[in-house]
Amino acid sequence: MIDEENIQLFKALSEETRYRIIKALIESENKCRENKYGNTGELCACEIPEIIGRTQSNTSMHLAKLQNWGIIKVRKEGKMRLYSIENNKIRKVLKVIDE
């Protein structure tokens, strides 16, 4: 089963939009950046397209895929959907890549 998880991680990182989403979420955590709604380490679905330079519909499709793979998680707060990193391996992989 671990092989399947690793394959999903690399699939996520191999596509530019998904890579940008993951990087934005990790940067939000690392900077303890508060989003415009006051949440730290999470990004609202409405913020992500602007940050990564993609359309809302394209971003939503990739967010759903990342969530299905267990790489990110979503939390609802009122009408907002707040995303954050779920899988710790993705942090480790990106840390190695960024060195």
Short mmCIF file of C-alpha atoms in Angstrom, two decimals:
data_model
loop_
_atom_site.label_atom_id
_atom_site.label_comp_id
_atom_site.label_asym_id
_atom_site.label_seq_id
_atom_site.Cartn_x
_atom_site.Cartn_y
_atom_site.Cartn_z
CA MET A 1 0.00 0.00 0.00
CA ILE A 2 2.89 2.37 0.64
CA ASP A 3 3.84 2.17 -3.04
CA GLU A 4 0.41 3.46 -4.08
CA GLU A 5 0.73 6.38 -1.65
CA ASN A 6 4.15 7.26 -3.07
CA ILE A 7 2.82 7.07 -6.61
CA GLN A 8 0.02 9.49 -5.71
CA LEU A 9 2.55 11.92 -4.20
CA PHE A 10 4.61 11.96 -7.37
CA LYS A 11 1.51 12.28 -9.55
CA ALA A 12 0.53 15.30 -7.50
CA LEU A 13 3.93 16.92 -7.88
CA SER A 14 4.25 16.11 -11.59
CA GLU A 15 1.40 18.40 -12.64
CA GLU A 16 2.11 22.14 -12.49
CA THR A 17 -1.22 23.31 -11.06
CA ARG A 18 -1.22 20.68 -8.31
CA TYR A 19 2.41 21.49 -7.53
CA ARG A 20 1.54 25.19 -7.22
CA ILE A 21 -1.40 24.41 -4.92
CA ILE A 22 0.77 22.26 -2.64
CA LYS A 23 3.53 24.88 -2.56
CA ALA A 24 1.03 27.64 -1.72
CA LEU A 25 -0.43 25.60 1.14
CA ILE A 26 3.01 24.77 2.54
CA GLU A 27 4.16 28.39 2.25
CA SER A 28 1.00 29.44 4.09
CA GLU A 29 1.92 27.04 6.91
CA ASN A 30 5.60 28.00 7.00
CA LYS A 31 4.92 31.70 7.13
CA CYS A 32 2.10 31.20 9.62
CA ARG A 33 0.41 33.56 7.22
CA GLU A 34 -3.09 34.56 8.10
CA ASN A 35 -5.38 34.43 5.12
CA LYS A 36 -7.84 37.23 4.50
CA TYR A 37 -10.36 35.41 6.71
CA GLY A 38 -8.02 35.21 9.71
CA ASN A 39 -7.11 31.53 9.42
CA THR A 40 -3.46 30.57 9.78
CA GLY A 41 -1.90 27.73 7.77
CA GLU A 42 -5.02 27.28 5.65
CA LEU A 43 -6.10 28.81 2.39
CA CYS A 44 -9.66 29.42 1.31
CA ALA A 45 -10.71 27.87 -2.00
CA CYS A 46 -11.47 31.40 -3.20
CA GLU A 47 -7.86 32.56 -2.53
CA ILE A 48 -5.96 29.71 -4.16
CA PRO A 49 -6.72 30.49 -7.86
CA GLU A 50 -5.42 34.05 -7.43
CA ILE A 51 -2.26 32.84 -5.65
CA ILE A 52 -1.41 30.20 -8.27
CA GLY A 53 -2.62 32.11 -11.33
CA ARG A 54 -5.30 29.65 -12.46
CA THR A 55 -9.07 29.77 -12.96
CA GLN A 56 -11.46 28.79 -10.19
CA SER A 57 -12.81 25.80 -12.13
CA ASN A 58 -9.35 24.45 -12.98
CA THR A 59 -8.20 24.91 -9.39
CA SER A 60 -11.31 23.18 -8.00
CA MET A 61 -10.71 20.14 -10.17
CA HIS A 62 -7.13 19.81 -8.89
CA LEU A 63 -8.13 20.45 -5.26
CA ALA A 64 -10.62 17.59 -5.49
CA LYS A 65 -7.99 15.25 -6.90
CA LEU A 66 -5.46 16.18 -4.19
CA GLN A 67 -8.11 15.66 -1.53
CA ASN A 68 -9.09 12.25 -2.95
CA TRP A 69 -5.43 11.22 -2.85
CA GLY A 70 -5.20 12.22 0.83
CA ILE A 71 -2.59 14.92 0.20
CA ILE A 72 -4.72 17.85 1.34
CA LYS A 73 -7.70 18.15 3.61
CA VAL A 74 -10.64 20.51 3.62
CA ARG A 75 -12.56 22.06 6.46
CA LYS A 76 -15.81 23.96 6.05
CA GLU A 77 -16.38 27.17 7.93
CA GLY A 78 -19.72 28.64 6.98
CA LYS A 79 -19.65 28.89 3.20
CA MET A 80 -15.86 28.77 3.04
CA ARG A 81 -13.82 25.69 2.22
CA LEU A 82 -10.41 25.92 3.89
CA TYR A 83 -7.60 23.73 2.59
CA SER A 84 -4.41 22.56 4.29
CA ILE A 85 -1.81 19.82 3.90
CA GLU A 86 -2.88 16.39 5.17
CA ASN A 87 0.06 14.19 4.16
CA ASN A 88 3.36 14.84 5.96
CA LYS A 89 5.36 13.00 3.30
CA ILE A 90 4.66 15.76 0.80
CA ARG A 91 6.34 18.26 3.14
CA LYS A 92 9.42 16.02 3.41
CA VAL A 93 9.63 15.48 -0.35
CA LEU A 94 9.41 19.20 -1.07
CA LYS A 95 11.96 20.00 1.63
CA VAL A 96 14.46 17.67 -0.09
CA ILE A 97 13.65 19.11 -3.52
CA ASP A 98 14.09 22.70 -2.28
CA GLU A 99 17.53 22.05 -0.77
#
